[in-house]
XYZ file of N, CA, C and O in Angstrom:
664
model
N 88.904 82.884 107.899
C 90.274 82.883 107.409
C 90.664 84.257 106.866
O 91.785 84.755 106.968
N 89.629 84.791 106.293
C 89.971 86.149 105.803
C 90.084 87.207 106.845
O 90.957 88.068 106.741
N 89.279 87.193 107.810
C 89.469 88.180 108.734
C 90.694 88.400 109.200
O 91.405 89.405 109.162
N 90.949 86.721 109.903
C 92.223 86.308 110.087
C 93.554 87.084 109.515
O 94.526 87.685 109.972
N 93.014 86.711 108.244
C 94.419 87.068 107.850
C 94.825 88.709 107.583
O 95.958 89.187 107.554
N 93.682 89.321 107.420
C 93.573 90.837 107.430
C 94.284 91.267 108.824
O 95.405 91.754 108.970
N 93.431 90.988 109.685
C 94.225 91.152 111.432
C 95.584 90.771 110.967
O 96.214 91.558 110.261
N 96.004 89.804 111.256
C 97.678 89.676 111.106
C 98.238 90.035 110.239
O 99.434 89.768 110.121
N 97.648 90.676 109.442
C 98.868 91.248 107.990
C 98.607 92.986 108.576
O 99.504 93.610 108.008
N 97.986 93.747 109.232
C 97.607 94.814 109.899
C 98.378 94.715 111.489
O 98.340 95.769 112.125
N 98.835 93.928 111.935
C 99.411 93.710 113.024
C 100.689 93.386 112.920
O 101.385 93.283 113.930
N 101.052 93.232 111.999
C 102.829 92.879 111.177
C 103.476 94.292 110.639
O 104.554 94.855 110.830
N 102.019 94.663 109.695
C 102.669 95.830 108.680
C 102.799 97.161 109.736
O 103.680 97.972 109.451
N 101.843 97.465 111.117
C 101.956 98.737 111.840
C 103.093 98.840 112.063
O 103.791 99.667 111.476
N 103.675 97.795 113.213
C 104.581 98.701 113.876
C 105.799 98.455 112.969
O 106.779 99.119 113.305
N 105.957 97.722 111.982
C 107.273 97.802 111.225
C 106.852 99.093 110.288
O 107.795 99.051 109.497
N 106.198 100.006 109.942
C 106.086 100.960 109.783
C 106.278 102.206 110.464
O 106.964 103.138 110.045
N 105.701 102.176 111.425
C 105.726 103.079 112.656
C 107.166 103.039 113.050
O 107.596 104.137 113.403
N 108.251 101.786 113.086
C 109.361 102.175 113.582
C 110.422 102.621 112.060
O 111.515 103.182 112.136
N 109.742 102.196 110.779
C 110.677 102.928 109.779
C 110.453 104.009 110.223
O 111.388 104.489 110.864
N 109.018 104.972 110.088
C 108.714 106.150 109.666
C 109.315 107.068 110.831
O 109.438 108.281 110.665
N 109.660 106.464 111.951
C 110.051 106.952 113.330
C 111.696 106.828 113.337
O 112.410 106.823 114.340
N 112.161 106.717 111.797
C 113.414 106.781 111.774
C 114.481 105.193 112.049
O 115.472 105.041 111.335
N 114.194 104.349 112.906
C 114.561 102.911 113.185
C 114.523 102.420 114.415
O 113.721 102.998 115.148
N 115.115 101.558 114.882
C 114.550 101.209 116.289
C 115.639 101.966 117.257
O 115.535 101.426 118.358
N 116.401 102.748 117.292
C 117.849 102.842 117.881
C 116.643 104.523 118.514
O 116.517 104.965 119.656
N 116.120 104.921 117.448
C 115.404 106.538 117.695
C 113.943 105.895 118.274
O 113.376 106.486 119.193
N 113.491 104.939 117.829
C 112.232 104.566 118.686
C 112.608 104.335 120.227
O 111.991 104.954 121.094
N 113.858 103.236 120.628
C 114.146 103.401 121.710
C 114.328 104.817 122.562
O 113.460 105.079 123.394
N 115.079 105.438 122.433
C 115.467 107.010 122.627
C 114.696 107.513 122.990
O 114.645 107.847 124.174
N 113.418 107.881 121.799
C 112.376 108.710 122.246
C 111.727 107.836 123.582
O 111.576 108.413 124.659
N 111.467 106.807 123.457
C 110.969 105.942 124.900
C 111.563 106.234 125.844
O 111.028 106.988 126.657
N 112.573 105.856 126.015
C 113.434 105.726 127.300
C 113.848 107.506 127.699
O 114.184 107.833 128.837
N 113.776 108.189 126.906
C 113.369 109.726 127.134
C 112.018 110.325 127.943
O 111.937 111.135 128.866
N 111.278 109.785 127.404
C 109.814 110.246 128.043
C 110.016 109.730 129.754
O 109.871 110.473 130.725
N 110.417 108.142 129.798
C 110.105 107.344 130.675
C 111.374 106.367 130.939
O 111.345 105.287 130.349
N 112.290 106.601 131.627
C 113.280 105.601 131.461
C 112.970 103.976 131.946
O 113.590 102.995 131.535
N 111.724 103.968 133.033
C 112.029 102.457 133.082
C 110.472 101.901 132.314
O 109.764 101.040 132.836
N 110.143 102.583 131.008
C 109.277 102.595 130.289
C 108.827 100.635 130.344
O 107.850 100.048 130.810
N 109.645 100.309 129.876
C 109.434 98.501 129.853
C 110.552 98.001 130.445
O 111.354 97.234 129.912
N 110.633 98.684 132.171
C 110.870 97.627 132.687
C 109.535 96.806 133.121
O 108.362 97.178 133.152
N 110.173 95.466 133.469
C 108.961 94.675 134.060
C 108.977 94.684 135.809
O 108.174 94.168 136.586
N 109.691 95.142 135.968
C 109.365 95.342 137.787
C 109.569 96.593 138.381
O 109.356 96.941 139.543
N 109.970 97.167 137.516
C 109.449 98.910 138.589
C 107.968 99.284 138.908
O 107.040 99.020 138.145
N 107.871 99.738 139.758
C 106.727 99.991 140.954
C 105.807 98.479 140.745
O 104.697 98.503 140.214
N 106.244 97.593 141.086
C 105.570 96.148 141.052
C 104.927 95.826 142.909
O 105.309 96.358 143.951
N 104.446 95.348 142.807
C 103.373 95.106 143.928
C 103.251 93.835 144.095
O 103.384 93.093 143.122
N 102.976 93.333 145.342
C 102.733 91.590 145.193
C 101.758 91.427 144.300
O 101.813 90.677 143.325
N 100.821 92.144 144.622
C 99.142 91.617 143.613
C 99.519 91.706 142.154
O 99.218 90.832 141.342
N 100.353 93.064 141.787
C 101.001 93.206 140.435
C 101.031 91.961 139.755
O 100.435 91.638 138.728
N 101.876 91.248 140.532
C 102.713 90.370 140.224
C 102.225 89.084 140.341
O 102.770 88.025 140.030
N 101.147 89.288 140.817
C 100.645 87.543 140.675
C 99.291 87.668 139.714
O 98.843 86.723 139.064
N 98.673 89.122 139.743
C 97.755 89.355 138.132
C 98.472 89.311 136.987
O 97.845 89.042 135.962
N 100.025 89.577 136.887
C 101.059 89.326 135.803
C 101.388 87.920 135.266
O 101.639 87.557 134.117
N 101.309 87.168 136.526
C 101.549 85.391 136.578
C 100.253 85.015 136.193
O 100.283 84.264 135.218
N 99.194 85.251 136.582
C 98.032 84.370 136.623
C 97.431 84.929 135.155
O 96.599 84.246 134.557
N 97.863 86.106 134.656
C 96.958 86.572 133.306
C 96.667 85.168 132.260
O 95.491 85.137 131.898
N 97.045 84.657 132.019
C 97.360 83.357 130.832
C 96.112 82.496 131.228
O 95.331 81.980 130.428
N 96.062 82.436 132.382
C 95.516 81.122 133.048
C 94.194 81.270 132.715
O 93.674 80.155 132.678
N 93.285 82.295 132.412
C 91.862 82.046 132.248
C 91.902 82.261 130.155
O 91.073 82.923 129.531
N 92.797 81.679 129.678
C 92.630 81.261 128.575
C 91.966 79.950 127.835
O 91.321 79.956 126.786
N 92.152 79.324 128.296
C 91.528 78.135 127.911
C 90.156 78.034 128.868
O 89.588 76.942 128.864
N 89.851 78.611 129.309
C 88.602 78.568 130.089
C 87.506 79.525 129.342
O 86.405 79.669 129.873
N 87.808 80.174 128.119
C 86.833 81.253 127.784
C 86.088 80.052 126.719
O 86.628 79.046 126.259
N 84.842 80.476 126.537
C 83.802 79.690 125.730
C 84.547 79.416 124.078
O 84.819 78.430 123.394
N 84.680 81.020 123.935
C 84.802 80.776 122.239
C 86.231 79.920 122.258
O 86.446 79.440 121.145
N 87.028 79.677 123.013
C 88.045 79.468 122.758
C 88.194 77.427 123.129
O 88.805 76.573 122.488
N 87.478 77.318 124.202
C 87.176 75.875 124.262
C 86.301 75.513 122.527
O 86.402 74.516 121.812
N 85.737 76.391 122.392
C 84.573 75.711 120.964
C 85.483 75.470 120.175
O 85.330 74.510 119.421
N 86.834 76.343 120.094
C 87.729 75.616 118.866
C 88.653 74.928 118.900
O 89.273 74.667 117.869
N 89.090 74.317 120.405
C 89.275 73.390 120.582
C 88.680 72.273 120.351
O 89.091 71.364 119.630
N 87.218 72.332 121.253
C 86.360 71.008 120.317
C 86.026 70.830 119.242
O 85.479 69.758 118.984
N 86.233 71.834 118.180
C 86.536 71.794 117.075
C 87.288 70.715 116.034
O 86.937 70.368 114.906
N 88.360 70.346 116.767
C 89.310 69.418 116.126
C 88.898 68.108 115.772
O 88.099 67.496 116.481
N 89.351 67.651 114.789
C 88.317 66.340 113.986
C 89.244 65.055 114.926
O 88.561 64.071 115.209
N 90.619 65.033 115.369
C 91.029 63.952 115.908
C 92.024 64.403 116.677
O 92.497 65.539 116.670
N 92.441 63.172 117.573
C 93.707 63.671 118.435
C 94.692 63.501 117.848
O 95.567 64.029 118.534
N 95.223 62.985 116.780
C 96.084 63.206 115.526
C 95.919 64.532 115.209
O 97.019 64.976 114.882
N 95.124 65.317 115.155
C 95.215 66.370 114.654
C 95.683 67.717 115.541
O 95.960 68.852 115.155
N 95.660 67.175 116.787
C 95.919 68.685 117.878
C 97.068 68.701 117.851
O 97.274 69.761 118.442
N 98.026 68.312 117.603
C 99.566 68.843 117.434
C 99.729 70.044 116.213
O 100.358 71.082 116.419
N 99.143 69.768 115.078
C 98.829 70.592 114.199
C 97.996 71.821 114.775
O 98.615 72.885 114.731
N 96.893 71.871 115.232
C 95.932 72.630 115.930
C 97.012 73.762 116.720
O 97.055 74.992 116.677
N 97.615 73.029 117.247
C 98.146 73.553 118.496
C 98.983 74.590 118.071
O 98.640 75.716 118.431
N 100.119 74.477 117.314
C 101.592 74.679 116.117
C 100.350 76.439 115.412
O 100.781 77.570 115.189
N 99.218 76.059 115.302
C 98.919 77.248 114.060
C 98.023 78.064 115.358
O 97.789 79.263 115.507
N 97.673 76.964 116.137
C 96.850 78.500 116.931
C 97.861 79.234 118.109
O 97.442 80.261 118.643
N 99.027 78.758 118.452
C 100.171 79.104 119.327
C 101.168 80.043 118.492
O 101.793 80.995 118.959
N 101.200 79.498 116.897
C 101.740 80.648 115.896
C 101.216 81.883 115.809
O 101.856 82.934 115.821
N 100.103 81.761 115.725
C 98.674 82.940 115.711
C 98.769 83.733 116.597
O 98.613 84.931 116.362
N 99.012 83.333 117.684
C 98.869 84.043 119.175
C 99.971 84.683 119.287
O 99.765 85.851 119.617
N 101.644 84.285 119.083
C 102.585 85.200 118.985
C 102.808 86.039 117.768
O 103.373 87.117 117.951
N 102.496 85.750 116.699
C 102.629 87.070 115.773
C 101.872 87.921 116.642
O 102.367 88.897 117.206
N 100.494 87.506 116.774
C 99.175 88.969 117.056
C 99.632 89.710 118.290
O 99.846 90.917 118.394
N 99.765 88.570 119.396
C 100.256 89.375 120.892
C 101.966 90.813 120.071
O 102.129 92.027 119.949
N 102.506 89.925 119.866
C 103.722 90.598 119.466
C 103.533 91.818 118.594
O 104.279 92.785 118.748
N 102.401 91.825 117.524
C 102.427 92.923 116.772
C 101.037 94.018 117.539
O 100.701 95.152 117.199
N 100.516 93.192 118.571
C 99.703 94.407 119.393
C 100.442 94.995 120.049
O 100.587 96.203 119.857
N 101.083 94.385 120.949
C 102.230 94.660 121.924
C 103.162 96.195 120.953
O 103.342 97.366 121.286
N 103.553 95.400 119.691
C 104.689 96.667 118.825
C 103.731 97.989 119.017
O 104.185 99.073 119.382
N 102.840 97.837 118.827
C 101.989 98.871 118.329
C 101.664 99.552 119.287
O 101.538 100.753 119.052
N 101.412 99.089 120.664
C 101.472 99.821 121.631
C 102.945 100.356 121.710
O 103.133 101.406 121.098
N 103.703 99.971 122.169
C 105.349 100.528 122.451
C 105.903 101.565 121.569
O 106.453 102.572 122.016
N 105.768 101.340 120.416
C 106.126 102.126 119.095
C 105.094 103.294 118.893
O 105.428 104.479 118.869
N 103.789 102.833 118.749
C 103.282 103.609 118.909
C 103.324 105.058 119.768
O 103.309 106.154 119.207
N 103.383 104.857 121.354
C 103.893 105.377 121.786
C 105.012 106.661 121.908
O 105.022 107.815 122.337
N 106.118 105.526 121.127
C 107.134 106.531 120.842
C 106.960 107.401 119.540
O 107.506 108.488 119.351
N 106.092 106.734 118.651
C 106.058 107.547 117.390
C 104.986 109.096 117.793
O 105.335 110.152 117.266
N 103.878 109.092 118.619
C 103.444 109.972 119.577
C 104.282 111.035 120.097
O 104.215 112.257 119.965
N 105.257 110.119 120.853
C 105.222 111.657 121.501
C 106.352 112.008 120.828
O 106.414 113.236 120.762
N 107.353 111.426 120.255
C 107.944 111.916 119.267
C 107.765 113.215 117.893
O 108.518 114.058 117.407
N 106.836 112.933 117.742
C 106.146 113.828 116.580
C 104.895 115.145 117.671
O 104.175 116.041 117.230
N 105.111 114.716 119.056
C 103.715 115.940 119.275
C 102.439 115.653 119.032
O 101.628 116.572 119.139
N 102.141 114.787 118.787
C 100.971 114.016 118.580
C 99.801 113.755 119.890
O 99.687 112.749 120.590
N 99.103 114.873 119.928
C 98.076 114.257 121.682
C 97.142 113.024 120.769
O 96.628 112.879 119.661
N 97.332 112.266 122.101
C 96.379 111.117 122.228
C 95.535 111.026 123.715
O 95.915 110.508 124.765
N 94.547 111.561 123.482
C 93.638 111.486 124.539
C 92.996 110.536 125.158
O 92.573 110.547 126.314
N 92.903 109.382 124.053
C 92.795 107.928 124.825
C 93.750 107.038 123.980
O 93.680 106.800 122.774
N 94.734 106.566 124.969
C 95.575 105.646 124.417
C 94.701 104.563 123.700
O 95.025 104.489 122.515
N 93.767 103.763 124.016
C 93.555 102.616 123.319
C 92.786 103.256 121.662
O 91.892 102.595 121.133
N 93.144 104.186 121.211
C 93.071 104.510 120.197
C 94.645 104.878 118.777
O 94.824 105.337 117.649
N 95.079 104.515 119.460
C 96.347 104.248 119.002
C 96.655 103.766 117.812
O 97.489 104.368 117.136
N 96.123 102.745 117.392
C 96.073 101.973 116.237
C 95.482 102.896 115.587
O 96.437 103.555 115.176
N 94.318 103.520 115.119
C 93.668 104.296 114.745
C 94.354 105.577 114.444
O 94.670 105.758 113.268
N 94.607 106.400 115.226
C 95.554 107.408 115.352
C 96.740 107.034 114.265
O 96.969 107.583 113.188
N 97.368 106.012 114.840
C 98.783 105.711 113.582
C 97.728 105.536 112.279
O 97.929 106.514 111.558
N 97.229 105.128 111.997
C 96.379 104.420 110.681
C 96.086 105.535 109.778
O 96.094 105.478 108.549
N 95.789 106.693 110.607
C 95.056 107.732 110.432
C 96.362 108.920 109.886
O 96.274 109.884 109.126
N 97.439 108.405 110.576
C 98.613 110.026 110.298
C 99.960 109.024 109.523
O 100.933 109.630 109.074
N 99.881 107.168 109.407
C 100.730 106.888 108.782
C 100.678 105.982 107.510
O 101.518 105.106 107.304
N 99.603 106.261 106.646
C 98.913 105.769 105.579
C 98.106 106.418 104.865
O 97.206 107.002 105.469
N 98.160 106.533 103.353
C 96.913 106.687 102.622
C 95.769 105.917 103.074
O 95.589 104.908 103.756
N 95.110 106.702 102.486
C 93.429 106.888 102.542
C 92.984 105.172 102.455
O 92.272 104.496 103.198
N 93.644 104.872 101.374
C 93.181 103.221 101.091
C 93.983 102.341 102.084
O 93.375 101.382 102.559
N 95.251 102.540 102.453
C 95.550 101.629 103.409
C 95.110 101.439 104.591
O 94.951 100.385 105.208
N 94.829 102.991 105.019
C 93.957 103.334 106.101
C 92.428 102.504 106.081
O 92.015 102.067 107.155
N 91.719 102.331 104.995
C 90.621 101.757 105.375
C 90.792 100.451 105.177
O 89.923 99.778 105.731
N 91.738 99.740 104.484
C 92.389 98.260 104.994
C 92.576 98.185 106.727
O 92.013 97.301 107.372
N 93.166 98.898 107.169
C 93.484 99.054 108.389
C 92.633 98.436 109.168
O 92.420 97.350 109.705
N 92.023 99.996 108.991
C 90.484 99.760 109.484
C 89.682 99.134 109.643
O 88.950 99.178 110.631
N 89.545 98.015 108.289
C 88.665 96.964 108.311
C 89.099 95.847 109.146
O 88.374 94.888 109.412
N 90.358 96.000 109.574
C 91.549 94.991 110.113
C 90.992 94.947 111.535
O 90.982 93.957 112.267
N 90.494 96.263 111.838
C 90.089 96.506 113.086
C 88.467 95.869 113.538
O 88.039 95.277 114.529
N 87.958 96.269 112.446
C 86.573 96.142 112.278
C 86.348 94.191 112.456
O 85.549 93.468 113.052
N 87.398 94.002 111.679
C 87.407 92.139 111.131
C 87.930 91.994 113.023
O 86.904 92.326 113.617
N 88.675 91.765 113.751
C 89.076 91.506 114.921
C 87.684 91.647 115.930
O 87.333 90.806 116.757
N 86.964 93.001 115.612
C 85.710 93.108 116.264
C 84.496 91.767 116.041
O 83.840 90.959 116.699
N 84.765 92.226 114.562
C 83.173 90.933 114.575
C 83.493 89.475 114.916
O 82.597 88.748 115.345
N 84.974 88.939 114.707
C 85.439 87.747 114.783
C 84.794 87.781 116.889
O 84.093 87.123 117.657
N 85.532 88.836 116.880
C 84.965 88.274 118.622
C 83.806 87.893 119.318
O 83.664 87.059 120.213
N 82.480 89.115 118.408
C 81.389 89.396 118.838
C 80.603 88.206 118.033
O 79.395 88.018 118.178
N 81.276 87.575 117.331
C 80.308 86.321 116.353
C 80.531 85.302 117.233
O 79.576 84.574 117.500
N 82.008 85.016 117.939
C 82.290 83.965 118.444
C 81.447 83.892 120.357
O 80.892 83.009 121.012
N 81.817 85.422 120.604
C 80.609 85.832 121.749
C 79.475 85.075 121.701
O 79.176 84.081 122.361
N 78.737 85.788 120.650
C 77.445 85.423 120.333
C 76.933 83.861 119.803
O 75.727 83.648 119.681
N 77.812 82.929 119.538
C 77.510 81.555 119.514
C 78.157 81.034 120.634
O 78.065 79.807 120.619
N 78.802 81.472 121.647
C 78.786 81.024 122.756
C 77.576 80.875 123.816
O 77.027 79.946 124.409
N 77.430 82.507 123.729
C 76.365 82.617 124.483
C 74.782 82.132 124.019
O 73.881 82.215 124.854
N 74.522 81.658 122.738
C 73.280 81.092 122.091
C 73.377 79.544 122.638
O 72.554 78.957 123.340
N 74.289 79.184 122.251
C 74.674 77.740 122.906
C 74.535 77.594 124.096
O 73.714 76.732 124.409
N 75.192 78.283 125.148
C 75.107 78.305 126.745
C 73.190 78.683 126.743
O 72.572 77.918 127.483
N 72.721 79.249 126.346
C 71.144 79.746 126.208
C 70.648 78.233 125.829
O 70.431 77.495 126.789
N 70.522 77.902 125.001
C 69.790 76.862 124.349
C 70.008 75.599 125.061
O 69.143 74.727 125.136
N 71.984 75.453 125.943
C 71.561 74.364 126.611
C 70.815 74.070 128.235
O 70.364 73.129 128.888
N 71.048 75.629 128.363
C 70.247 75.549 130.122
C 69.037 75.405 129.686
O 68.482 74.711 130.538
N 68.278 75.657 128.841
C 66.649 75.382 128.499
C 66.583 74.015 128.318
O 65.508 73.479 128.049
């Protein structure tokens, strides 16, 4: 729960930061659509395959281990409507505030002159040039907490899948 909630309070607070500090969303747009005008469109240079890895992305969700385990998780079928409501809530804040953070990010980049040599460092980068020292290692841990949540849930997947083929 704590990790939890570290991730989503780090995934809320970036990019509504990143687009104050970048002046508001009217100059975040701008600088985007400057660099790249059809920056987020969704069908420029689209491809059939594009477009059906775009459709089909969702679909191997409920098929991943850690994610069936917390489904079977649930104490009753009275209870998966509830289940459903907080882990479908969960999923659009986080998608939505990864998503900001990429886009904004972005613009707060090249806006300011900022090289980024590997985009998926981004989060980091902002954390690093748009926060004190202490928020920054909140951040951080935000990052750190998202890591182990995965690699714990990995790792009792795969102990389980181990223990039951034996």
């Amino acid at each position: 729960f704590v990790q939890g909630t570290i991730m989503m309070l780090a995934l809320v607070v970036m990019p509504l930061v990143v687009v104050f500090r970048a002046g508001g969303l009217d100059v975040t747009a701008e600088r985007m659509f400057s660099v790249d005008p059809n920056f987020l469109s969704m069908f420029h240079g689209l491809t059939v395959i594009g477009w059906l890895s775009a459709v089909a992305w969702g679909l191997g969700y409920f098929g991943q281990p850690h994610i069936i385990v917390r489904f079977m998780a649930v104490r009753s079928v009275a209870d998966v409507p509830k289940a459903r409501n907080i882990g479908m809530a969960w999923m659009i804040i986080s998608l939505a505030g990864a998503v900001g953070v990429g886009i904004f990010g972005r613009s707060y980049v090249v806006g300011n002159n900022i090289d980024v040599a590997d985009p998926e460092t981004i989060f980091i980068i902002l954390a690093n040039t748009l926060f004190i020292p202490l928020i920054t290692g909140f951040l951080l841990a935000a990052l750190l907490a998202a890591i182990m949540s995965t690699i714990s849930s990995q790792l009792l997947v795969a102990s389980s899948s181990l223990t039951e083929d034996f």
